[in-house]
């Protein structure tokens, strides 16, 4: 009887830990919005917390664990590089990674 109780307790603990660890990373284009939210997200500043949380909640996640700027080289093959565009003049797109958790 103790063995069955221990097995049920372990199974419940395992199910609870796997449900709470459900997270996903979203890569989104960081576009200037005129309010400065893009810079808050890209620099992982505290002012971007509300925008990241709203983004996660809009996708049925409970919280935003982290948010940061992502270099296009970090995104393997998903972001095409524009030939002949100088990034120094603001011609390159920036991307933000938001990690959401249930």
Short mmCIF file of C-alpha atoms in Angstrom, two decimals:
data_model
loop_
_atom_site.label_atom_id
_atom_site.label_comp_id
_atom_site.label_asym_id
_atom_site.label_seq_id
_atom_site.Cartn_x
_atom_site.Cartn_y
_atom_site.Cartn_z
CA UNK A 1 0.00 0.00 0.00
CA UNK A 2 2.88 2.37 0.79
CA UNK A 3 4.42 1.58 -2.57
CA UNK A 4 1.25 2.58 -4.40
CA UNK A 5 0.97 5.80 -2.39
CA UNK A 6 4.60 6.67 -3.13
CA UNK A 7 4.08 5.96 -6.83
CA UNK A 8 0.98 8.18 -6.98
CA UNK A 9 2.80 10.98 -5.14
CA UNK A 10 5.76 10.79 -7.53
CA UNK A 11 3.48 10.78 -10.57
CA UNK A 12 1.60 13.82 -9.27
CA UNK A 13 4.84 15.66 -8.56
CA UNK A 14 6.21 14.87 -12.02
CA UNK A 15 2.99 16.03 -13.70
CA UNK A 16 2.97 19.28 -11.72
CA UNK A 17 6.62 20.06 -12.50
CA UNK A 18 6.21 19.42 -16.23
CA UNK A 19 3.10 21.58 -16.41
CA UNK A 20 4.78 24.49 -14.65
CA UNK A 21 7.84 24.30 -16.92
CA UNK A 22 5.86 24.89 -20.11
CA UNK A 23 7.64 27.79 -21.77
CA UNK A 24 8.15 29.10 -25.28
CA UNK A 25 10.45 31.65 -26.90
CA UNK A 26 8.85 34.01 -29.41
CA UNK A 27 11.04 35.89 -31.89
CA UNK A 28 9.36 39.07 -33.05
CA UNK A 29 10.44 42.00 -35.19
CA UNK A 30 11.50 44.96 -33.07
CA UNK A 31 9.81 47.87 -34.79
CA UNK A 32 9.94 51.45 -33.54
CA UNK A 33 6.53 52.44 -32.23
CA UNK A 34 7.17 56.02 -31.19
CA UNK A 35 6.69 55.19 -27.50
CA UNK A 36 10.14 53.71 -26.86
CA UNK A 37 8.81 50.22 -26.08
CA UNK A 38 11.05 48.79 -28.79
CA UNK A 39 14.15 50.06 -27.01
CA UNK A 40 12.89 48.85 -23.63
CA UNK A 41 12.43 45.35 -25.02
CA UNK A 42 15.68 45.30 -26.97
CA UNK A 43 17.75 46.47 -24.02
CA UNK A 44 15.90 44.26 -21.47
CA UNK A 45 15.05 47.35 -19.48
CA UNK A 46 12.37 47.31 -16.83
CA UNK A 47 10.07 49.51 -18.92
CA UNK A 48 9.64 46.63 -21.39
CA UNK A 49 8.23 44.27 -18.76
CA UNK A 50 4.62 45.33 -19.35
CA UNK A 51 4.92 44.97 -23.11
CA UNK A 52 6.50 41.52 -22.78
CA UNK A 53 3.82 40.45 -20.29
CA UNK A 54 1.04 41.70 -22.56
CA UNK A 55 2.57 39.82 -25.49
CA UNK A 56 2.72 36.58 -23.48
CA UNK A 57 -0.81 36.97 -22.15
CA UNK A 58 -2.12 37.56 -25.66
CA UNK A 59 -0.79 34.09 -26.48
CA UNK A 60 -2.35 32.49 -23.38
CA UNK A 61 0.81 32.39 -21.27
CA UNK A 62 0.83 33.61 -17.67
CA UNK A 63 4.09 35.50 -17.52
CA UNK A 64 7.10 36.81 -19.38
CA UNK A 65 10.25 35.20 -18.01
CA UNK A 66 12.70 37.24 -20.09
CA UNK A 67 13.00 39.53 -23.08
CA UNK A 68 16.06 40.68 -24.99
CA UNK A 69 17.41 41.76 -28.35
CA UNK A 70 18.38 38.90 -30.63
CA UNK A 71 21.10 39.18 -33.23
CA UNK A 72 19.83 37.95 -36.63
CA UNK A 73 22.81 35.55 -36.70
CA UNK A 74 21.32 33.77 -33.67
CA UNK A 75 18.19 32.91 -35.63
CA UNK A 76 19.35 30.05 -37.82
CA UNK A 77 18.10 30.43 -41.37
CA UNK A 78 14.82 32.02 -40.35
CA UNK A 79 15.74 35.61 -41.11
CA UNK A 80 17.02 36.37 -44.59
CA UNK A 81 19.82 38.91 -44.76
CA UNK A 82 19.22 41.83 -47.07
CA UNK A 83 22.05 42.18 -49.55
CA UNK A 84 23.64 45.58 -49.91
CA UNK A 85 21.91 47.19 -46.93
CA UNK A 86 24.08 49.04 -44.45
CA UNK A 87 23.07 48.30 -40.87
CA UNK A 88 24.86 51.41 -39.66
CA UNK A 89 22.19 53.58 -41.21
CA UNK A 90 19.32 51.71 -39.56
CA UNK A 91 18.60 49.56 -42.59
CA UNK A 92 18.65 46.23 -40.77
CA UNK A 93 15.76 44.78 -38.83
CA UNK A 94 16.18 44.07 -35.15
CA UNK A 95 14.49 41.19 -33.38
CA UNK A 96 13.43 40.58 -29.80
CA UNK A 97 13.15 37.21 -28.05
CA UNK A 98 10.39 37.01 -25.44
CA UNK A 99 10.31 33.90 -23.27
CA UNK A 100 6.81 33.18 -21.99
CA UNK A 101 5.81 30.66 -19.36
CA UNK A 102 2.46 29.15 -18.40
#
